[in-house]
Each structure stands twice: as C-alpha cells, then as structure tokens.
Amino acid sequence: MNSAHFDLLLVDAHVATMRAGAGAYGVIRDGAIGIVGDAIAWVGRRGDLPRDVTVTKTLACDGGWITPGLVDCHTHLVYAGNRAGEYERRLEGAAYADIAREGGGIAATVRATREAGEAALAAQSRPRMAALATEGVTTVEVKSGYGLDTANELKQLRVARALGAELGVTVRTTLLAAHAVPPEFAGRADAWIDAVCADIVPAASVAGLADAVDAFCDTIGFTRDQTRRVFDAARAHGLPVKLHAEQLSDQDGAALAAEYGALSADHLEWLSPRGIDAMAASGTVAVLLPGAYYALRETRRPPVEALRERGVPMAVATDCNPGTSPTTSPLLMLNMACTLFRLTPQEALAGMTHVAARALGLADRGRLRAGMRADVAVYAIDEPAELAWRFGGNPCLGTLRAGVPHFRSAR
Ligand SMILES: [Zn+2]
C-alpha cells in the first residue's frame, strides 16, 4: 500500500473487530483503525501500518478497547409523559387492570404523545437518544405506536428521524400502528386493522417515513390473522416486517413472521420448537429484550440454547419504552442478556453489533473492517467481557459516527 492517507487514525487501543472467523471477538491487540471520510479504510496491528501513511488527525484511545458502534435494534424511545406514578401505585398494591381502567398504561402514553407538538415530543425524547449514544450506540431503531392515528403515527416517525439527524445517530424507523387498539376503536380491533392497512401503512410509505412495519401479536395485542393482514399491507408497499412475538403467550407469531421473511421476531419467551425451525429456515433474527423480562418479573426465558443450536442469530436491545422497559442503558442489557438469559458476553456483544445490524437490514456496520461505515465505540475497559460483566457504570469514552468523533472529553 503506497502513500496511504487517513483523515483520522485511532491508536493506543485494542480492537474487538467482531469479524467472522477471526477468533474470540476478532481481537487485534495494540491495533489501529484508519478512517477516510465516513468509512473504515484500514484495520490492523499498529505495527503493520503502512510506513508512508499520512494522517490528518490522530486520536489516542488511552489504552482502551474499540468495538463496532452499538446498534440498538428495538426501541420505542419517542413518546411523551412518563409512567413512574403507575409504577409507584402498583408497588403500593394497585392492580394493573385498575390502572388501565382509569386511563393509565399505554392509553396514558398515547394521550400524552398525541397532545405533544413535534418540538415538545422531540424535547422529551432527545435525552433518551442522547443517553443511548453516550454508552456507545451509533444506530438506533425507533418505533411508532403511541400515536395510533395517521397524523400522530407519522409525527412520531418524523421526530425520530429529526433527532437522528440532529444528534448524528443513524435512525431506522418502524411503523408500529398495530401496537394497541386506540380508544376511538375500542372493541373493534378488526376495524382498526382495516384502518392501519388502508390508511396508515400507505401514508407512512408515501411519506418515506418507515423503514419497516411491526405489529404486536399476542393475547393483549392482535391475532395472527390480524397480523397477517398488516404484513400483507407492508408487502404491498415493499416494506420489510418485524414482529413482537411470543412475549406473553405462544401465538405461533414467529413462524408467521418467518413466512414473510421478517427481519426479526422479538421477545420470544414463549417461542416453540416450530417457531425456532421457521426462524432458522428464513434467517429471521431473534431479538432478545431482557429489560422487559426483568421489569415484568417474567420467569420463562427465551429458548436461548435451542436458538443457539439451530443457528438462529440472536440480537439484544433495550426495548426503551415507558411501560415495560424504561431504560436507556444498552450496556445494562448486555449484562442482563448474560445473567438472566445465559448468553455469553461475546454473543451479547455480537447481538448488539452485527446481529442487531442484520435485524435492521443493514450490512455496512457492526463489524470493523475496511469498507464498513466508520461507526465505532471506545471503552475504558481491560477486556471485552467487561462490557457485559459490569452493570450500572458507563465506561464509554466516545464514539465515531460515520467518521465524526463524539467524545466526552476533548482529545
Ligand atoms: Zn417493543
């Protein structure tokens, strides 16, 4: 390689490339990464850098570790209001059904989200996206589902995109109008699904605001037949699908998702052997959400051993939402995925890097090698397993997002 030039050179770090076939974590000790524009141009041992390389700026990483930027592939982070009061009341003995009857639960979030203008919704959601980025997230998926009418669903998606542009984080938006039945359609779930298919999916598609379409298939969500209708509408508009499946019961939703070539099926505590076979055959990613499992004090784990055995790729995400997973800590989710679900720390990190990217249909990130997008995270840790081992701290020093440095302290 003659007369190489890097706009940015990262040194003084070990690198967990997460490259396939490169050993545990794809480790390169005393590594270096050369960046040109928004892409990685070179990854290797520092001692192997091209001799005549010229560099515009060198960034020292204090002997820490560089990983691919984290990808949080399942969030509901754009919403208004909060539900801490309900949490407090439930701990004082109130039943969830009573709270729901009084207009609490998801209905409270829908009301607050509808009432908020775009600026107010962005102001409330911005700290959540920023918090994810502070722990190393460079790509985040954001779902709608608290608007539950055309204008408010699109408002949520627009705010998600705007926040991504403002913060320099890649945002992938997912239309989740089939999240719950809005009050205007109480007792008429089929009529609501008609509206989702006839009005909201087309409107989101025409506006170019949705990268995928999702639904909540469960006893308190929508039936398999209703979910199929949403998927047909998505397919008619050329949009890939994802599914909240088998969280509280087995509706055979993951198999339905697999039948539609879904990018992912998410939650999966009640996933059956049939669902696992279908996902393995279709290459659908299993997105594990330990935050919701923890918050709901579930006891039935997703079938991690069977997923691993069948080669179903497993991702891990925050599920950031005000009801069942009010967290903005992806690193805590790595810990929970290992401690609660028994993933290995390497599987958990893969689940929040290249596997999560796959769950979003993104092939240009999640591993560190030449040609990939220059999305990286830098951590003050001694070994990669530390990311999952610790909980409650944040060792992230900063990130590069499309080659642009965002660090806590000047360097
Ligand atoms: Zn969710």
Short mmCIF file of C-alpha atoms and ligand atoms in Angstrom, two decimals, residues 74-76 143 176 179 214 244 267 289 319 321, ligand 1:
data_model
loop_
_atom_site.label_atom_id
_atom_site.label_comp_id
_atom_site.label_asym_id
_atom_site.label_seq_id
_atom_site.Cartn_x
_atom_site.Cartn_y
_atom_site.Cartn_z
CA HIS A 74 -35.64 -2.31 19.17
CA THR A 75 -36.82 0.86 20.93
CA HIS A 76 -39.96 2.90 21.46
CA LYS A 143 -40.94 2.52 16.55
CA LEU A 176 -45.99 0.03 14.76
CA HIS A 179 -49.34 -1.82 18.74
CA ASP A 214 -44.09 -4.13 13.02
CA HIS A 244 -43.41 -8.57 18.68
CA HIS A 267 -39.18 -11.04 22.75
CA LEU A 289 -35.26 -7.98 25.28
CA ASP A 319 -36.80 -2.02 24.15
CA ASN A 321 -40.34 2.28 26.44
ZN ZN B 1 -41.23 -3.42 21.83
#
